[in-house]
PDB file of C-alpha atoms in Angstrom:
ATOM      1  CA  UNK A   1      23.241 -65.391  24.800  1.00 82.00           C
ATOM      2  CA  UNK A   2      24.367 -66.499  21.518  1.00 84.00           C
ATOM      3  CA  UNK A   3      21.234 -68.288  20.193  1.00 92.00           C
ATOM      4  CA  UNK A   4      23.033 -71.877  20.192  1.00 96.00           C
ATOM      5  CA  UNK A   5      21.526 -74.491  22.463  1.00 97.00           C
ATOM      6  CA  UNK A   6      23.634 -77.146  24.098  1.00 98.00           C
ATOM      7  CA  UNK A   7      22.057 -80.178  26.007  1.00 97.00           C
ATOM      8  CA  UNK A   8      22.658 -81.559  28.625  1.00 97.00           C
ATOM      9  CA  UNK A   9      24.756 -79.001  30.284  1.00 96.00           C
ATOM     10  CA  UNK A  10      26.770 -81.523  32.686  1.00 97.00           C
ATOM     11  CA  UNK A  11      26.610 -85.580  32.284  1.00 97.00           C
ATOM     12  CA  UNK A  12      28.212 -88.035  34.113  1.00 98.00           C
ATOM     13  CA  UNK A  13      29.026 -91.189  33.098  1.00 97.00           C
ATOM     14  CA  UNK A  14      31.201 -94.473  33.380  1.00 97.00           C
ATOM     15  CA  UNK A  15      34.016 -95.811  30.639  1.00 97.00           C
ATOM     16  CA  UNK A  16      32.676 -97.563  28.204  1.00 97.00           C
ATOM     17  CA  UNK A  17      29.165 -96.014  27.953  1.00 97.00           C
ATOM     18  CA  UNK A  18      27.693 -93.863  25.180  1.00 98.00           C
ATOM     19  CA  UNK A  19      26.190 -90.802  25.198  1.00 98.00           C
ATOM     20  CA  UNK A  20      25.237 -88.245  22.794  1.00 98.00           C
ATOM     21  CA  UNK A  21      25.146 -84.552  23.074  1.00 98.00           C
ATOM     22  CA  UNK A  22      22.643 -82.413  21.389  1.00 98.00           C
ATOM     23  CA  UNK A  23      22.928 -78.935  19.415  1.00 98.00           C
ATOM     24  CA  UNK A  24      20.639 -76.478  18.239  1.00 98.00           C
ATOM     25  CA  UNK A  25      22.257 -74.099  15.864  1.00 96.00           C
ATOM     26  CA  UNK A  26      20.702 -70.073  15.927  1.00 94.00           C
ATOM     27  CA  UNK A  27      17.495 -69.709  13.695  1.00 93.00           C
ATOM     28  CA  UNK A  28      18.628 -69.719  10.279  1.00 89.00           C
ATOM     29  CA  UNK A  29      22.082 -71.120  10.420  1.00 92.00           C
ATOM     30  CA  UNK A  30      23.125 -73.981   8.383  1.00 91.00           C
ATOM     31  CA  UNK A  31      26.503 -74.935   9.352  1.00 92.00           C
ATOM     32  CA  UNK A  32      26.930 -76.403  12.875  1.00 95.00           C
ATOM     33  CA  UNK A  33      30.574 -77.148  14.376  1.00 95.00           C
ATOM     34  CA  UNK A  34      31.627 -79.183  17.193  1.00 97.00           C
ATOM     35  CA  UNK A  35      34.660 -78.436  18.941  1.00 97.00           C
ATOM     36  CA  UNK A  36      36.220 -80.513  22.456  1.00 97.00           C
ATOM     37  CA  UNK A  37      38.434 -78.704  25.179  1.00 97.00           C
ATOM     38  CA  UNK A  38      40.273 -80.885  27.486  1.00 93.00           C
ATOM     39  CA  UNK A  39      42.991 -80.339  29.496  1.00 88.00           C
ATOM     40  CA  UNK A  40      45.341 -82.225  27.513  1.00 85.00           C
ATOM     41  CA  UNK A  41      44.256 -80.912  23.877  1.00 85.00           C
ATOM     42  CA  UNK A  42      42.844 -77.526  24.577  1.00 91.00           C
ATOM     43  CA  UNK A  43      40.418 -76.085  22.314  1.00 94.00           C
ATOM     44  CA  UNK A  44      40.233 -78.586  19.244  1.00 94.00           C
ATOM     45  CA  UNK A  45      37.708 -78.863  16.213  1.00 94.00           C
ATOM     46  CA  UNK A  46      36.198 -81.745  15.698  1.00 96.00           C
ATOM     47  CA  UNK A  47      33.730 -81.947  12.767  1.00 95.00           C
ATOM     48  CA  UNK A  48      31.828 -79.708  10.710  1.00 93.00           C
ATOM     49  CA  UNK A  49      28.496 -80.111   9.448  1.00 94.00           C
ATOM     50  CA  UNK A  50      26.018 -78.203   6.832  1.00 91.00           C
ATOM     51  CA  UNK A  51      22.845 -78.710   5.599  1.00 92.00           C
ATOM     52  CA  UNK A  52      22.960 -82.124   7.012  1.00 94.00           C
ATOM     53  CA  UNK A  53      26.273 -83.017   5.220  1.00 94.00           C
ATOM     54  CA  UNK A  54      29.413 -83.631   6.280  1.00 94.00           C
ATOM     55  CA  UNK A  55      31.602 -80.485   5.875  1.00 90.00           C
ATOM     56  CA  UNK A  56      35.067 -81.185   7.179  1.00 89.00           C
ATOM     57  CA  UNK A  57      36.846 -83.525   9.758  1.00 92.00           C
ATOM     58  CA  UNK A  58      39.253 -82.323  12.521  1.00 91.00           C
ATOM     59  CA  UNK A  59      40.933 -84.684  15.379  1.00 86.00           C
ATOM     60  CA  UNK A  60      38.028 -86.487  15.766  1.00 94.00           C
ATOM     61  CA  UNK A  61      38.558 -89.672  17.138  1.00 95.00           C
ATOM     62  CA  UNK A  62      36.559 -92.837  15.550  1.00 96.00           C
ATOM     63  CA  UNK A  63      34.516 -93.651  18.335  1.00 97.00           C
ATOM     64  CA  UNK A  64      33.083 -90.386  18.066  1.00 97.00           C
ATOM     65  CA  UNK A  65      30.457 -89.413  15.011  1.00 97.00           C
ATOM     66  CA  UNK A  66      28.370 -86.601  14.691  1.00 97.00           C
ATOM     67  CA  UNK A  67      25.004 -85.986  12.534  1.00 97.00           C
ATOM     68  CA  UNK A  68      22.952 -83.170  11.316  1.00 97.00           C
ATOM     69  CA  UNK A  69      19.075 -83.776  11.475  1.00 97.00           C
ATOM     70  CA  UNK A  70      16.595 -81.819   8.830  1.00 96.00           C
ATOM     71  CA  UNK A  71      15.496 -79.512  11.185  1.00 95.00           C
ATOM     72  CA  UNK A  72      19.400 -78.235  11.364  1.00 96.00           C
ATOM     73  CA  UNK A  73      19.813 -79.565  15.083  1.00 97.00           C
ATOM     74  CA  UNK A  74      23.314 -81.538  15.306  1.00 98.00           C
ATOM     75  CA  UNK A  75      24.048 -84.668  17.555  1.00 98.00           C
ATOM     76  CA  UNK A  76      27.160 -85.681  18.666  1.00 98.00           C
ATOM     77  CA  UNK A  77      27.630 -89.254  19.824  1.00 98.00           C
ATOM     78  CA  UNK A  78      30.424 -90.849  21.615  1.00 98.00           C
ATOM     79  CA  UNK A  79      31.008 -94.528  22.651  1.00 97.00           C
ATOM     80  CA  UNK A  80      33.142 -96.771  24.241  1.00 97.00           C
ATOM     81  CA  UNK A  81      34.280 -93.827  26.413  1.00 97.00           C
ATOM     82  CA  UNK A  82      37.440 -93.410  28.208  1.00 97.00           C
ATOM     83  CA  UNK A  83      38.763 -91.617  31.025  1.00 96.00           C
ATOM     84  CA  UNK A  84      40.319 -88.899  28.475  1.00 94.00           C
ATOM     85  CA  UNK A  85      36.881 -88.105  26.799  1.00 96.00           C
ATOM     86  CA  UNK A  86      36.505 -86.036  29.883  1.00 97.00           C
ATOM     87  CA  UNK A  87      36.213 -82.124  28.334  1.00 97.00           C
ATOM     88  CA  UNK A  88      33.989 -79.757  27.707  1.00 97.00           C
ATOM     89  CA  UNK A  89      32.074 -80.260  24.358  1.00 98.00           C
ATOM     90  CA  UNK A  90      31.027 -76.723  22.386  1.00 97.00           C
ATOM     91  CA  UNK A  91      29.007 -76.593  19.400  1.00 97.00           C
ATOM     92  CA  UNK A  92      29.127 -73.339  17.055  1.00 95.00           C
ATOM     93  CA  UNK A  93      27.077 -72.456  14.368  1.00 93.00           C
ATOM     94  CA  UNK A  94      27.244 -70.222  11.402  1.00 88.00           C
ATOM     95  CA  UNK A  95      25.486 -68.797   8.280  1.00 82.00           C
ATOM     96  CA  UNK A  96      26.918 -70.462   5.850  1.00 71.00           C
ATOM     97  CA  UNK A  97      29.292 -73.369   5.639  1.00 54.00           C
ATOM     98  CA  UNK A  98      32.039 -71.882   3.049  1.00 56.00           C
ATOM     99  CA  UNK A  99      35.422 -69.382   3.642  1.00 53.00           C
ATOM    100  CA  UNK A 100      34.274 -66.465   3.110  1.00 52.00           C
ATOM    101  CA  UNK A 101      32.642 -63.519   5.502  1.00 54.00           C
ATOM    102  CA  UNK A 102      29.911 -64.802   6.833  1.00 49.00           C
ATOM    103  CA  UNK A 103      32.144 -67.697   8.472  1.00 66.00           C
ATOM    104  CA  UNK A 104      31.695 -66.134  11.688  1.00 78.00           C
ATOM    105  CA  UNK A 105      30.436 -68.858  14.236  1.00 86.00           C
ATOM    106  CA  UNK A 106      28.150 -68.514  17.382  1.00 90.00           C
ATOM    107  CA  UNK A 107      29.405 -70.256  20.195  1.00 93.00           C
ATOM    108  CA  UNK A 108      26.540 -72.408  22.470  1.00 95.00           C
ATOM    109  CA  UNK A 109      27.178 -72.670  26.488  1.00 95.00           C
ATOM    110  CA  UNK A 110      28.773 -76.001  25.890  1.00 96.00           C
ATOM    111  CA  UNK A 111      28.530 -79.357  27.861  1.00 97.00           C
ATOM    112  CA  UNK A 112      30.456 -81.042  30.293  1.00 97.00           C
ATOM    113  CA  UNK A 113      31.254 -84.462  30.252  1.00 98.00           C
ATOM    114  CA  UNK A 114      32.394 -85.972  32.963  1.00 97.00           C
ATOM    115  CA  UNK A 115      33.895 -89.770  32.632  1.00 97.00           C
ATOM    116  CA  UNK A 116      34.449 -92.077  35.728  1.00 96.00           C
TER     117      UNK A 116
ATOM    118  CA  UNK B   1      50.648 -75.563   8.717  1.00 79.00           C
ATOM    119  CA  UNK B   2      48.534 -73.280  10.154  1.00 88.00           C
ATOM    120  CA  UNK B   3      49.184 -72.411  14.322  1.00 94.00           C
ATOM    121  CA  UNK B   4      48.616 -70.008  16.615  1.00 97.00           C
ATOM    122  CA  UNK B   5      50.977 -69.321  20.021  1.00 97.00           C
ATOM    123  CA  UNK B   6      50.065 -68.009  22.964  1.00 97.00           C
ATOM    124  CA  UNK B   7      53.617 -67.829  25.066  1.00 95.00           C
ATOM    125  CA  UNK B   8      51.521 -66.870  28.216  1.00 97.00           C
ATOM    126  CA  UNK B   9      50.070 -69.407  29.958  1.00 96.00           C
ATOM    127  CA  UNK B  10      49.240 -67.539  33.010  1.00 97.00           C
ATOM    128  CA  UNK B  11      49.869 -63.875  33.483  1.00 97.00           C
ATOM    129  CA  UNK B  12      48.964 -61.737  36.858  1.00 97.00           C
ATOM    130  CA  UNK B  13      48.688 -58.275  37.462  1.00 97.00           C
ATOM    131  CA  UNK B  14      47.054 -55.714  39.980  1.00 97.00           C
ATOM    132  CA  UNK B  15      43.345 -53.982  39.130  1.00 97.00           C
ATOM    133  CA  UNK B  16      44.110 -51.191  36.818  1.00 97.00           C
ATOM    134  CA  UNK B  17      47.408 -51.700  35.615  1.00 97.00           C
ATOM    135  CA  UNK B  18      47.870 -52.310  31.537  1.00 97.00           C
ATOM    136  CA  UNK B  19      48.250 -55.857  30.223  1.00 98.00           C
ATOM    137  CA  UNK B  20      49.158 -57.496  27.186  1.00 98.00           C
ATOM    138  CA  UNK B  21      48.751 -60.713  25.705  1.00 98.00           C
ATOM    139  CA  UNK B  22      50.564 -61.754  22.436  1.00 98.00           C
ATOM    140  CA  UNK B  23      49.792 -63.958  20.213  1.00 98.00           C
ATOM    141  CA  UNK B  24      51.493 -65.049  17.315  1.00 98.00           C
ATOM    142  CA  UNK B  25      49.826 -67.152  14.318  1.00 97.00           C
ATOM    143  CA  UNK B  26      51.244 -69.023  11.240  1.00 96.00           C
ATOM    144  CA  UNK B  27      49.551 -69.769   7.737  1.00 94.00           C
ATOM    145  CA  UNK B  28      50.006 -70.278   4.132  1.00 91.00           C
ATOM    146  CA  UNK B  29      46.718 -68.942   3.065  1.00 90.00           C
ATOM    147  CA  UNK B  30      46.915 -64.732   2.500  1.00 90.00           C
ATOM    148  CA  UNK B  31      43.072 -64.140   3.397  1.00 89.00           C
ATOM    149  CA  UNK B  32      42.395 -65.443   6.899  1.00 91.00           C
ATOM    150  CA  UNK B  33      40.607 -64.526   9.717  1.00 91.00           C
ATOM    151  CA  UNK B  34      41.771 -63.631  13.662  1.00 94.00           C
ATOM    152  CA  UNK B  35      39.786 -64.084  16.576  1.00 94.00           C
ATOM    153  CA  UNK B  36      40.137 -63.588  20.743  1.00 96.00           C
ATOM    154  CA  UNK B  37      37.396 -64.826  22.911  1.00 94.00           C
ATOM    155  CA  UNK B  38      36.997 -64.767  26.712  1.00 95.00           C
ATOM    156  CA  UNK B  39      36.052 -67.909  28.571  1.00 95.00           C
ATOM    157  CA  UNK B  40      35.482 -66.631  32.274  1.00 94.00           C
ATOM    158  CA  UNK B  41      34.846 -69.281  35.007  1.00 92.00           C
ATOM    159  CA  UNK B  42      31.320 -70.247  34.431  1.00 90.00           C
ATOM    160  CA  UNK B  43      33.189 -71.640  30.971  1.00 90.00           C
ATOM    161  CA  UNK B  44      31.458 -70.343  27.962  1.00 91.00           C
ATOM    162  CA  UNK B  45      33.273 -68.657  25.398  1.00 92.00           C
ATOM    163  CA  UNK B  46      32.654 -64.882  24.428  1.00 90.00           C
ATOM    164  CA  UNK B  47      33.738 -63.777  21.380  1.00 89.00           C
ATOM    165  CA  UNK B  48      35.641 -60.693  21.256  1.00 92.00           C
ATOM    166  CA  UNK B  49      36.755 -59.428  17.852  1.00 91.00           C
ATOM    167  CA  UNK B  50      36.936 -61.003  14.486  1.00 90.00           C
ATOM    168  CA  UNK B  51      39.852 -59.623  12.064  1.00 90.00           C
ATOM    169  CA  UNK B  52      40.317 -59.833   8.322  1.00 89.00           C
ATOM    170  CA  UNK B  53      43.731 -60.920   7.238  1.00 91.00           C
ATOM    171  CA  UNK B  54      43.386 -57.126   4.796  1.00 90.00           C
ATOM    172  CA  UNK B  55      42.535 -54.972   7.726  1.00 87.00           C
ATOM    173  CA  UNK B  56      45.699 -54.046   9.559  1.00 85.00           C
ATOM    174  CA  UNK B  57      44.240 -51.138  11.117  1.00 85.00           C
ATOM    175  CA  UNK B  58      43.998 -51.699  15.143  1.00 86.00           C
ATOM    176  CA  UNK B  59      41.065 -51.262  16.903  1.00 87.00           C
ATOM    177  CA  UNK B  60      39.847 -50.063  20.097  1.00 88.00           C
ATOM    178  CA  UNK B  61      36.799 -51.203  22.134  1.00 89.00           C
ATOM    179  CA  UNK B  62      36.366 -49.406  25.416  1.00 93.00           C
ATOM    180  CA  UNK B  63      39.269 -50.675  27.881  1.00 95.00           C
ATOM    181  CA  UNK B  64      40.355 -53.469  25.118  1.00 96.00           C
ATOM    182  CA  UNK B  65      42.558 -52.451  21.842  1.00 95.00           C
ATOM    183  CA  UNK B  66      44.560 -55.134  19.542  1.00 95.00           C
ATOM    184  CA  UNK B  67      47.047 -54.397  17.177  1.00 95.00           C
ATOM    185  CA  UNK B  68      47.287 -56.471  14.531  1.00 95.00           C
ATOM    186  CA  UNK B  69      50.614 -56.572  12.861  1.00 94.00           C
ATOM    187  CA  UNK B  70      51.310 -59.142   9.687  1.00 94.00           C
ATOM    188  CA  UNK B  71      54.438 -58.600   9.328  1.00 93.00           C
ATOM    189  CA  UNK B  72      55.490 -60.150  12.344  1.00 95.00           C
ATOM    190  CA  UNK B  73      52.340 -62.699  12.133  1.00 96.00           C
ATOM    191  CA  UNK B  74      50.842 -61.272  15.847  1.00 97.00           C
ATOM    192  CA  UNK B  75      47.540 -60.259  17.097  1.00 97.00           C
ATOM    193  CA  UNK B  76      47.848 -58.828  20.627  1.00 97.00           C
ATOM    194  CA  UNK B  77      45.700 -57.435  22.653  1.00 97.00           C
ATOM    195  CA  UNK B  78      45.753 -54.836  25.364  1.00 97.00           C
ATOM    196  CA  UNK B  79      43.349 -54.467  28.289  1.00 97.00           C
ATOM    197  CA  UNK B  80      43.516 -51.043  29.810  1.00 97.00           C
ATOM    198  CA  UNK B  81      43.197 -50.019  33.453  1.00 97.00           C
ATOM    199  CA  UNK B  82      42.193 -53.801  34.347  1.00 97.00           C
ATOM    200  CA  UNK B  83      39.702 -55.099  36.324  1.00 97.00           C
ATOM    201  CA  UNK B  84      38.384 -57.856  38.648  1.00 96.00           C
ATOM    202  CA  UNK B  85      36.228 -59.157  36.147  1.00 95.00           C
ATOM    203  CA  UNK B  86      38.996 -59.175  33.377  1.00 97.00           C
ATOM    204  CA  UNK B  87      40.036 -62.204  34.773  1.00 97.00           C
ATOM    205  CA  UNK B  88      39.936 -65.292  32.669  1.00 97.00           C
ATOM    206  CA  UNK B  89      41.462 -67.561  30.085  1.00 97.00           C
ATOM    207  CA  UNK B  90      41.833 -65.803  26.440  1.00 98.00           C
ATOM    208  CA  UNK B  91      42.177 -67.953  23.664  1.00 97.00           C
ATOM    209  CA  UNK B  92      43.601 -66.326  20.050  1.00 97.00           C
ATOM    210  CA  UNK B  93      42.066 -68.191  16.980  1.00 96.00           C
ATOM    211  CA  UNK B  94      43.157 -68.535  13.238  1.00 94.00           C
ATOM    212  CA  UNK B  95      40.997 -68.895  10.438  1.00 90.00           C
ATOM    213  CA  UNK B  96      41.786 -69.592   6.927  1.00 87.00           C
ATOM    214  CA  UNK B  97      39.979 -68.611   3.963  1.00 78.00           C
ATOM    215  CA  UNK B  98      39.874 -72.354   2.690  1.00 76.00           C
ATOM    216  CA  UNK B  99      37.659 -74.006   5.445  1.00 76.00           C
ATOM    217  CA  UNK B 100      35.698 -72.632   8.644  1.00 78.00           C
ATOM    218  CA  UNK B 101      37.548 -74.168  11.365  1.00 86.00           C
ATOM    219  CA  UNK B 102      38.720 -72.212  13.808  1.00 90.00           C
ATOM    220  CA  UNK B 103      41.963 -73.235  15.292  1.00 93.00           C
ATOM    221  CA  UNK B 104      42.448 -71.551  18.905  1.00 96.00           C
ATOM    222  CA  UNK B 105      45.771 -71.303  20.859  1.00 97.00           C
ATOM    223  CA  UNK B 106      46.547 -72.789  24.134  1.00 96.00           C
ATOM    224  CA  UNK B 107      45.000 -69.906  26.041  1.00 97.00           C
ATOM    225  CA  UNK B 108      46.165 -67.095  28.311  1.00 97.00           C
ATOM    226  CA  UNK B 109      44.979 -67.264  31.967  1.00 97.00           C
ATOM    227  CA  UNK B 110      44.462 -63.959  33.239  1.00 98.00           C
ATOM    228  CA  UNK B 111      44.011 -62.968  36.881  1.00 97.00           C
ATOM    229  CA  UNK B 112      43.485 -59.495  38.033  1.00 97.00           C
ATOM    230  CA  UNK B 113      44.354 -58.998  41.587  1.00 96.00           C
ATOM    231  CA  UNK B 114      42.328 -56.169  43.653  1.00 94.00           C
TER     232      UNK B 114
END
């Protein structure tokens, strides 16, 4: 168990919908990451956050956006979905949020979205 | 550009032989970092081993070893005497020193056969 919290753990849902997957990073991390694995892409970063700031952007698409709350728990919401949002969604969470190292990052159980 | 190559997509061998699976990584930046991590079937991802970009030394852990070569830009890794439970895809990753992103490979399907 690596202290990171993913909900929900499956979801099902039709194109065009919205839905938002939750993160809670390990006690006493600041930096949360959110990365997508689909068949098509593989593993892929999406976004980092720290402290409730942006951090950096990966291949994130624009109908996706991510926050970090003040309690350090991160939110990932994606709209207008489409068949190819299907993937498994991972969050990751670290110490710190520079290069350096303490950059190592805590994988959570991830979620599966499912898009009909 | 930073990359990392995993030329296996699926390998198979019998419980307890040796295997190998290379992986081969590009960047610009001279401190990075070098990951493998295990996704069995229920699909989480275990993390493995973590490598600085100025420790060349390999390392062994129980039935796994890696050897970490820079001047040929790899990162393999070994599994010794195999087993059932070896089986599943193993992803190489690439950090560099100038963000946290981790950039993983395509992934290495492994399946051990009894």
């Amino acid at each position: 168990d690596s202290g990171v919290t993913q909900t929900p753990k499956h979801l099902i849902t039709a194109t065009g919908q919205r839905v938002t997957l939750r993160c809670s990073p390990r006690s006493g991390d600041l930096s949360v990451y959110w990365y997508q694995q689909s068949l098509d892409q593989g593993l892929q970063f999406l976004i980092q956050y720290y402290n409730g700031e942006e951090r950096a952007k990966g291949n994130i698409l624009e109908r996706f956006s991510a926050q970090q709350f003040p309690d350090l728990h991160s939110e990932l919401n994606l709209s207008s979905l489409e068949l190819g949002d299907s993937a498994l969604y991972f969050c990751a969470s670290s110490v710190v949020g520079t290069s350096g190292i303490n950059n190592e990052q805590f994988f959570g159980p991830g979620t599966r979205l499912t898009v009909l | 550009a930073q990359k990392v190559t995993q030329a296996q997509t699926e390998i198979s061998v019998v419980e307890k032989e040796d295997v190998t699976l290379d992986c081969v990584y590009e960047t610009r930046d001279t401190t990075y970092y070098l990951f493998w991590y295990k996704q069995p079937p229920s699909g989480e991802l275990v993390f493995l081993i973590r490598r600085n970009s100025f420790d060349e030394q390999n390392e062994i852990s129980g039935r796994y070893s890696w050897n970490f070569q820079k001047s040929t830009s790899s990162f393999n890794f070994t599994i010794t005497a195999s087993q059932v439970v070896d089986s599943a895809v193993y992803f190489c990753a690439l950090s560099e020193d100038r963000d946290d992103k981790i950039i993983f490979g395509k992934g290495t399907r492994l399946h051990i056969l009894p």
